[in-house]
Structures are given as C-alpha cells and as structure tokens.
Coordinates of C-alpha atoms in Angstrom, one line a residue:
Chain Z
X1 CA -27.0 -23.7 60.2
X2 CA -26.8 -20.3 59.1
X3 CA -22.7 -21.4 58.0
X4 CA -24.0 -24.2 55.8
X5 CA -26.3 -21.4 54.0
X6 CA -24.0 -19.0 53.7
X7 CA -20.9 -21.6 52.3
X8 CA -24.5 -23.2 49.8
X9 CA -25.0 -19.9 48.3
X10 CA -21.0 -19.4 47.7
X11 CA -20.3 -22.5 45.8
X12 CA -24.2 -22.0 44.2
X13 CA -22.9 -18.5 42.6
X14 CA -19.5 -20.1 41.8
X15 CA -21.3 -22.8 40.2
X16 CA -23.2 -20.0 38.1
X17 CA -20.1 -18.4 37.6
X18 CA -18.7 -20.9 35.8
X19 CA -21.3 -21.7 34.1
X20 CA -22.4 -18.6 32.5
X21 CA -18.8 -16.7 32.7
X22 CA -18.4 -16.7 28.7
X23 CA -14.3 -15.6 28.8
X24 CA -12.9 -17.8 31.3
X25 CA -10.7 -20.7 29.7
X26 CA -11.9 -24.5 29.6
X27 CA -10.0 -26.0 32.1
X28 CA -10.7 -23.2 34.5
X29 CA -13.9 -23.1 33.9
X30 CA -14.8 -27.0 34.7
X31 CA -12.5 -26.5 37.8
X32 CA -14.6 -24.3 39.1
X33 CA -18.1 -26.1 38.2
X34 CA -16.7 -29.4 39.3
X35 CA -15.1 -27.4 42.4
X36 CA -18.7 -25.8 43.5
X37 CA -20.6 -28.9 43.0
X38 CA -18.6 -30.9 45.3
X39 CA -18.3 -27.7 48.1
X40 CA -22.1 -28.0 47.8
X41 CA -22.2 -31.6 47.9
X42 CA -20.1 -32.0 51.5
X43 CA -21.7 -29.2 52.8
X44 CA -25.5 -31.1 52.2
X45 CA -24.0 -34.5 53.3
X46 CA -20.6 -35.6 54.0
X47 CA -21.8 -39.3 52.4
X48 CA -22.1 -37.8 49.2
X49 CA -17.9 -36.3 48.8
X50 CA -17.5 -39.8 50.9
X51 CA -19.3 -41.9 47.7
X52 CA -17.1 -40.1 44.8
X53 CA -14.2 -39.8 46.6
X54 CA -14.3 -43.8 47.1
X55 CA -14.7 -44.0 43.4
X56 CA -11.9 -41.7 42.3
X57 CA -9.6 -43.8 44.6
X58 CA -9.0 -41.1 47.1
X59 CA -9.7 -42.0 51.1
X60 CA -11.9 -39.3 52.0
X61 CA -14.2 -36.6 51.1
X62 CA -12.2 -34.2 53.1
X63 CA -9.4 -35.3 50.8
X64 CA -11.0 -34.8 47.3
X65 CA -12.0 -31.4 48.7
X66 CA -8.4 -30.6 49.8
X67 CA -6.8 -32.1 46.4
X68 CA -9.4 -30.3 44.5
X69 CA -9.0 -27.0 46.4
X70 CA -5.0 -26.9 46.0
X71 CA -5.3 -27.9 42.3
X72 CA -7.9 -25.0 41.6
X73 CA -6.0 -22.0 43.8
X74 CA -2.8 -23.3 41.4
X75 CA -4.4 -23.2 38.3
X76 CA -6.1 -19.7 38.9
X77 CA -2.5 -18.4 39.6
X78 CA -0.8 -20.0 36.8
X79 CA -3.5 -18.8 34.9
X80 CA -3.0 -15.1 36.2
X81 CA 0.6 -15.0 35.8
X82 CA 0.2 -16.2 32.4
X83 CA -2.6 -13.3 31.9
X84 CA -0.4 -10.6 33.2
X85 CA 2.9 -11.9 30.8
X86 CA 0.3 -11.7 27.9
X87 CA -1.3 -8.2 29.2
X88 CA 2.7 -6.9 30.2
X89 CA 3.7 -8.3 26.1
X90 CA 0.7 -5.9 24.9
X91 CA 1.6 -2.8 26.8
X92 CA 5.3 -3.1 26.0
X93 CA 4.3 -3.6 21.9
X94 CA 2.1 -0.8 21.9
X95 CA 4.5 1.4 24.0
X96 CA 7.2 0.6 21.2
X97 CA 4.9 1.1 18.6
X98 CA 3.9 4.9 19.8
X99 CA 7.6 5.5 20.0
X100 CA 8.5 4.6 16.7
X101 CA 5.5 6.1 14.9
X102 CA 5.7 9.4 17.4
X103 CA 9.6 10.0 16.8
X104 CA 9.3 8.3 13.2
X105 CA 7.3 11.5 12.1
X106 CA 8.9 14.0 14.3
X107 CA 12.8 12.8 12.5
X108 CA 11.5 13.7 9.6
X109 CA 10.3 16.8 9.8
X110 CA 13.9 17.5 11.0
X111 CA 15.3 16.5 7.2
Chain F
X1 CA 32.7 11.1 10.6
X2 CA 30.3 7.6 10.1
X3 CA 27.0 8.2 8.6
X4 CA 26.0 4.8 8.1
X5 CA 26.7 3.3 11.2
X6 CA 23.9 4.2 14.1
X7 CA 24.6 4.6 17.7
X8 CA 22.1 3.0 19.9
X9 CA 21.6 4.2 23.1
X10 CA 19.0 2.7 26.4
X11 CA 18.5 5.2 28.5
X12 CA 16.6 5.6 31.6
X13 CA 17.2 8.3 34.6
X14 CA 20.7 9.6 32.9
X15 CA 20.2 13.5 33.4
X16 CA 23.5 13.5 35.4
X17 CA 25.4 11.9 32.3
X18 CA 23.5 11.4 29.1
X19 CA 24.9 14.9 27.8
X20 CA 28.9 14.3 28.1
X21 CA 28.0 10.7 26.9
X22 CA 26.3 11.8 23.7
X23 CA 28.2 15.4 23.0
X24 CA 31.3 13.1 23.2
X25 CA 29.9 10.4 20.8
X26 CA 28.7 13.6 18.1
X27 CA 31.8 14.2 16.4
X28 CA 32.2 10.7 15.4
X29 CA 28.4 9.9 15.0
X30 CA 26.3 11.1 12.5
X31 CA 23.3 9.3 13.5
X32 CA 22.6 9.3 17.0
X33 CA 19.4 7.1 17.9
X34 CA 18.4 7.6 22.0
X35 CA 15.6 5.5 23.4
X36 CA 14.2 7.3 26.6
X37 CA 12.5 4.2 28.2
X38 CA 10.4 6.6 30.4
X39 CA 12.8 8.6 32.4
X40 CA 11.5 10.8 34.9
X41 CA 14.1 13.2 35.8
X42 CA 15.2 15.6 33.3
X43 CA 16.4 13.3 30.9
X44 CA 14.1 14.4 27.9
X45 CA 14.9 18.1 28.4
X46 CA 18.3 17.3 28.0
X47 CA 18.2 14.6 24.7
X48 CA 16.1 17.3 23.0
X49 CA 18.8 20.1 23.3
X50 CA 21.1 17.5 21.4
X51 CA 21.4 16.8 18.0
X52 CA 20.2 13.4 18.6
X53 CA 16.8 11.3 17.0
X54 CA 14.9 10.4 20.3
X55 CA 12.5 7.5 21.1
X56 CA 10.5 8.5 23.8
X57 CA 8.8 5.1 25.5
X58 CA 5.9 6.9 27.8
X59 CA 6.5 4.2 30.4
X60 CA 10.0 2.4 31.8
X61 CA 9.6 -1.3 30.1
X62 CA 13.3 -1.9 30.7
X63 CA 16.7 -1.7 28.8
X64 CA 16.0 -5.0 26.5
X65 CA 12.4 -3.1 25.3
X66 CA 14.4 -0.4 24.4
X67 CA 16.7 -2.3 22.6
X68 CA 14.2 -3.7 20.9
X69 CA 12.4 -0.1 19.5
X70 CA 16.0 1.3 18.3
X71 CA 16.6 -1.7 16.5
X72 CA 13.1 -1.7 14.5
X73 CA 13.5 2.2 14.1
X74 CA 17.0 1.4 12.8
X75 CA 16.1 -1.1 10.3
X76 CA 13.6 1.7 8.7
X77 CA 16.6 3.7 8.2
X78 CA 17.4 3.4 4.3
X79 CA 20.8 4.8 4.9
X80 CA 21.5 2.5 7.7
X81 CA 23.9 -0.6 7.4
X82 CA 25.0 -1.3 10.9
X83 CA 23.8 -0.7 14.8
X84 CA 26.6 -0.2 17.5
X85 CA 24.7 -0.3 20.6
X86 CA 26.3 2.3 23.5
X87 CA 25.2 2.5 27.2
X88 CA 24.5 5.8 28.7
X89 CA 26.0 5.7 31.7
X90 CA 29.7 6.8 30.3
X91 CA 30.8 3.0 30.7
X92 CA 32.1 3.3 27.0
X93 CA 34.5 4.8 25.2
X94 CA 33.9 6.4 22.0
X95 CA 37.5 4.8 21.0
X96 CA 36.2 1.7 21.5
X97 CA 32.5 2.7 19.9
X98 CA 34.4 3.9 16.8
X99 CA 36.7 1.0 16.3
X100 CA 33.8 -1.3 16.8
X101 CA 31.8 0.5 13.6
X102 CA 34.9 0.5 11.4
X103 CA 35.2 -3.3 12.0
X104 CA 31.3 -4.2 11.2
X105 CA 31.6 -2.6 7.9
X106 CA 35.0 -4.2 7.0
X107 CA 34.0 -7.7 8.3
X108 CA 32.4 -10.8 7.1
X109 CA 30.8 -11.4 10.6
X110 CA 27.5 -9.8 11.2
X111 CA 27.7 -9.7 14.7
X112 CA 30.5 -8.2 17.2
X113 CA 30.0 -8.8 21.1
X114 CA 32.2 -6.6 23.0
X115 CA 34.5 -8.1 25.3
X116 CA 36.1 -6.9 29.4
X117 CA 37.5 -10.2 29.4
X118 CA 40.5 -10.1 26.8
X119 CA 42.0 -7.0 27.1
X120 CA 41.9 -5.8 30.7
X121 CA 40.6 -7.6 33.2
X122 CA 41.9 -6.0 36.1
X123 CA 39.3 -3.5 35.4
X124 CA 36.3 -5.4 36.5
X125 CA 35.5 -5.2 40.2
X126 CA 35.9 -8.8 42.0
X127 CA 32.5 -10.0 42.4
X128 CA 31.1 -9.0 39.2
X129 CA 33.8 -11.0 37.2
X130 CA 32.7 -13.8 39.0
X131 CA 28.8 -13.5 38.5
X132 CA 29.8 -12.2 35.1
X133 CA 31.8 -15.9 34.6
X134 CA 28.8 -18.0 35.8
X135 CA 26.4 -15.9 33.3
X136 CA 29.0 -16.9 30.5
X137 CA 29.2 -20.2 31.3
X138 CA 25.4 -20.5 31.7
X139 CA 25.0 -18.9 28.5
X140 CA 27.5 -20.6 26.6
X141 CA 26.2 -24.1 27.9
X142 CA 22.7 -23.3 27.4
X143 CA 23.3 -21.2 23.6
X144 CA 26.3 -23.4 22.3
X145 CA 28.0 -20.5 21.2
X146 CA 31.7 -19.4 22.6
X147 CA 31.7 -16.3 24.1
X148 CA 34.4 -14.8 26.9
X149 CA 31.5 -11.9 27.6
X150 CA 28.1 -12.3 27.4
X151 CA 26.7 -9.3 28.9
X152 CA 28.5 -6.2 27.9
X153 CA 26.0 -3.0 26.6
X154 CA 28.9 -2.5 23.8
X155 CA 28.1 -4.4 20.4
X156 CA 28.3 -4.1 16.5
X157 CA 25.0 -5.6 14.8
X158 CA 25.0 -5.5 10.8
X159 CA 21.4 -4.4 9.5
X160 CA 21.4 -7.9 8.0
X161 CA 21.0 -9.4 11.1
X162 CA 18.9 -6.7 12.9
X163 CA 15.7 -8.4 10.8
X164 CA 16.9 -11.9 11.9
X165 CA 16.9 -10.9 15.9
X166 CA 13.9 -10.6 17.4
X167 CA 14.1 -9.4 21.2
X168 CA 10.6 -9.7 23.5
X169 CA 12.4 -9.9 26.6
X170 CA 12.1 -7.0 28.0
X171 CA 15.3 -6.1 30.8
X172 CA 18.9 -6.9 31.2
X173 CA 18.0 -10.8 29.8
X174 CA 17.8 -9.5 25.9
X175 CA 21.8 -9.7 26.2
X176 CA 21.3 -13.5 26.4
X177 CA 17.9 -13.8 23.3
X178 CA 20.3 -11.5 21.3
X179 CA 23.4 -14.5 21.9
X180 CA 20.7 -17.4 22.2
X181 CA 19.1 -15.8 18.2
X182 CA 22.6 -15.5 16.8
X183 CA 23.7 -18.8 17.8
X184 CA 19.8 -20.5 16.9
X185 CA 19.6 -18.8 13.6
X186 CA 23.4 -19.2 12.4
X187 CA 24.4 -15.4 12.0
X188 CA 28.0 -15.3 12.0
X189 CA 29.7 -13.2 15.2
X190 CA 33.1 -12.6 16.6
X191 CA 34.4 -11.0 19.8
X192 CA 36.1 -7.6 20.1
X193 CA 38.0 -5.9 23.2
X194 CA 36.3 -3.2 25.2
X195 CA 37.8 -0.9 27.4
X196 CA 35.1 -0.9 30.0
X197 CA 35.2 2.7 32.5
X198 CA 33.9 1.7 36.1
X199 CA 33.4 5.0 37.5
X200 CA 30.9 5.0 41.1
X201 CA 28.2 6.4 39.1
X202 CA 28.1 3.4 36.3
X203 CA 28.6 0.8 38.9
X204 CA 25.8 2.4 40.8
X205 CA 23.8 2.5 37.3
X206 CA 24.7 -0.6 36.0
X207 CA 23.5 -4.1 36.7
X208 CA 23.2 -5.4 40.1
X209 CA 25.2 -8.3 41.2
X210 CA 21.7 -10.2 41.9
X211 CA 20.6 -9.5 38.6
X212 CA 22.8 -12.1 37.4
X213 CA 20.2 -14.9 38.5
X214 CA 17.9 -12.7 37.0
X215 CA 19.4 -13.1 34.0
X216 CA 20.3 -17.0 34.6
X217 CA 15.8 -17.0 34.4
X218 CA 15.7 -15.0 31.5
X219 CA 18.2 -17.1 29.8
X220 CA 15.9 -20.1 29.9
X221 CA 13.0 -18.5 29.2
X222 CA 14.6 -16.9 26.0
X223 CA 15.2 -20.5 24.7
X224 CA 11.7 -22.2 25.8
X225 CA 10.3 -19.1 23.5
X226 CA 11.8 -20.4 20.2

C-alpha cells in the first residue's frame, strides 16, 4: 500500500509539473500530463489502462504504459541534446564575440 | 613583403612551436592574425611577445570556432583582400603559405584548397591517406564538388568570399561547411599543391585517424543546416 502512495504522489507532482511548468515545450509537456495520468490510472486500477489501451488498439495496459514510457524517456533526451546544441551554439557566439570586440580594441591602440 | 593578404592561424596548446611557426611566417607576413582558442599552457605569453594581432577565445570551442572568429575579424580589416589560413603546428611551409597568397590575388578563383595529394604523396603516413581518401570521397559525393584534398589546414580564401561562408561547426568538420558553402553557394575554387611537413610533434597534434568519422558526422550535419 504504502508503494501505490508513494508511485500516486509521483505521477500527481508530474502531473502538476506539466501542468504549471510555463517553459517546457508542447509536445513534452502533454507527454508528461498524458504520461502521469495514465501512471496514476494503473496504479488505482489496472481496468482503467486495460479500457484505453483497448481503445488505442494496443493489447494491454502494461503495454501502453511501456510504449508511453519509452516514447517519453526519448523525447526528453532528444529534447536535451537539442537544448545543449542550442546552449553549446550560444556560448561559442558569445565566446567569438568577446574575442573580436576584446582584441578589436586592443589592435588598435597598437596603430 | 604582403600587406594585404592575412595569415590565419588556430591555435590551441602550441607553446612548444607557435614561436618558430610565426617568427618564420613574419618576414613575409605583414598581418599576422592568431586565434588562441583557449590554450592553457604558455601559449598566450608567447603570441604576445610577437608581433602578431591575437584573438584570445577564453574557453577551447575547437579549431572550426576559431576559424570562424579570424575570418569575421578579417573581413573588418579595410586593408584586407585575402585570408591564407596556416596551422600552428609547423605542418606548413611558409613557401608554400607565400605562393598560395601570390596566387589568390592574381587569380579569378576566390577559393584555393591546398592539396598533399598532387605533388607528393609519399609524404603522408599510410593510414591517414586512406581515411583522408574516404573523407574525399565522402565529401565530394555528399558536396558535388571535385577535390583531391578535402582536409588540409592550408587555404587561400578571397575577402569576397569570406562574407559568403558562414562556419557554425565548431571542430575539425568546418573543413567540410567551408567545401559544402563553396560548392552550395557557387564561389569559384581551384586546387594548389602543398608540401605538407610530418614531423612526430604535428602527427601527434594533428587530427586523429578516428576523427575522420568524426568528420564523416559533421559532413552531414553541415548539409542538413542549409
């Protein structure tokens, strides 16, 4: 019992998390609401992740949960990498920039 | 003595070399432009005892960012009308450096790759003129352009074209942008013969042999960022 609470009150703040996180993409966002729901959902009763699963297409609520699970850990490290290219482009533009103004100045004075 | 034609030089750890490289290159050289892509030996101590204007990136971003912050300091430079581009590690010669600026400003081409692979090839060690022949194929294939080098640090770049390339890939793969932005925007280019020096320093310096898949992933990810 004290498992189910604990694994409730995970997907409940993930579930809060994506609904209040205001900087989070779209698609990552819903991921994660439609990821908490249905942790909470087969945690409180497996008939519930049995029913949508059933009308997705998709055997088993075990399943969905499985698919779902893959497709969210994927997306959070595609979205990751793609933060750290975008964070590793700023540095690298800045770093250039300080170079060129720093030395810029610096060559002159030598004229 | 060429006043108008820059040297551009990547440098990054050189303290054991930078200051034959560049005392050698003086003479000839009026305008010496160093990029220090963070080095953290003595490096710095040394460029500012020379005669040289220095770049100073405060962290290492790789040999393509500096590359990239030479060629937009260079393009500043009213008195500027050509970039030879010079590695540090005393691969080069300054015969081959000087040749290479006479021929930009006489030429029609606004590009000139250097070349290991029509004059001597007996120079390059084994098993990096294989990799190097897969990286030209690759890069040929990939930039429909005909090149018998695609990755040598020696090359003449009008100021014409400077504004035309734009290099955000930040190591070894700007070689292959710099090829995949001549061929994609239609500057002209031609090949010239370079004498390359393998010494055991510049082969420990230079590129690793695995950098050439490296490379290979840069290659395509130059031309998916059209």
């Amino acid at each position: 019992m004290i498992f189910k609470i604990i694994f409730i009150s995970i997907f409940s703040l993930s579930l809060i998390w994506g609904l209040i996180r205001p900087f989070s993409s779209f698609s990552g966002r819903w991921f994660l609401r439609i990821f908490s729901v249905v942790g909470i959902l087969s945690i409180l009763g497996v008939d519930y992740t049995q029913k949508i699963a059933e009308f997705v297409g998709i055997g088993r609520g075990a399943d969905l949960f499985l698919y779902l699970s893959l497709v969210t850990i994927f997306l959070f490290i595609a979205f990751t990498v793609n933060r750290f290219d975008t964070l590793n482009r700023k540095i690298s533009t800045l770093v250039k920039e300080i170079a060129i103004l720093s030395e810029s100045s610096s060559y002159r004075d030598k004229d | 003595m060429f006043d108008n034609v820059y040297i551009l030089i990547p440098i990054f750890n050189e303290e054991r070399k930078i200051k034959s490289v560049i005392s050698e290159l003086l003479p000839s050289f009026k305008n010496i432009v160093a990029v220090n892509d963070g080095s953290t030996d003595s490096t710095q101590e040394i460029l500012e005892s020379l005669d040289v204007v220095i770049l100073r990136h405060s962290i290492n971003l790789g040999a393509g960012a500096a590359i990239s912050t030479g060629f937009r300091f260079i393009q500043n430079q009213k008195n500027a009308q050509a970039v030879v581009t010079f590695d540090a590690d005393g691969q080069h010669s300054v015969e081959d450096a000087k040749a290479f600026a006479r021929e930009i400003l006489l030429c029609e081409e606004e590009v000139i790759f250097g070349s290991r692979f029509i004059k001597s090839k007996s120079n390059i060690p084994t098993i990096k003129r294989i990799v190097l022949s897969v990286v030209v194929f690759f890069t040929n294939l990939l930039s429909k352009v005909n090149l018998s080098d695609a990755h040598n640090g020696l090359k003449a770049i009008k100021k014409t074209a400077l504004k035309k390339i734009d290099i955000n890939i930040d190591q070894y793969g700007y070689e292959s942008q710099i090829i995949n932005e001549v061929s994609r925007k239609g500057i002209t280019y031609k090949e010239m013969p370079t004498n390359t020096i393998y010494t055991e320093y510049s082969k420990n310096k230079g590129q690793k042999l695995n950098n050439g898949l490296i490379i290979l992933e840069d290659l395509f990810k130059s031309r998916s960022k059209k």
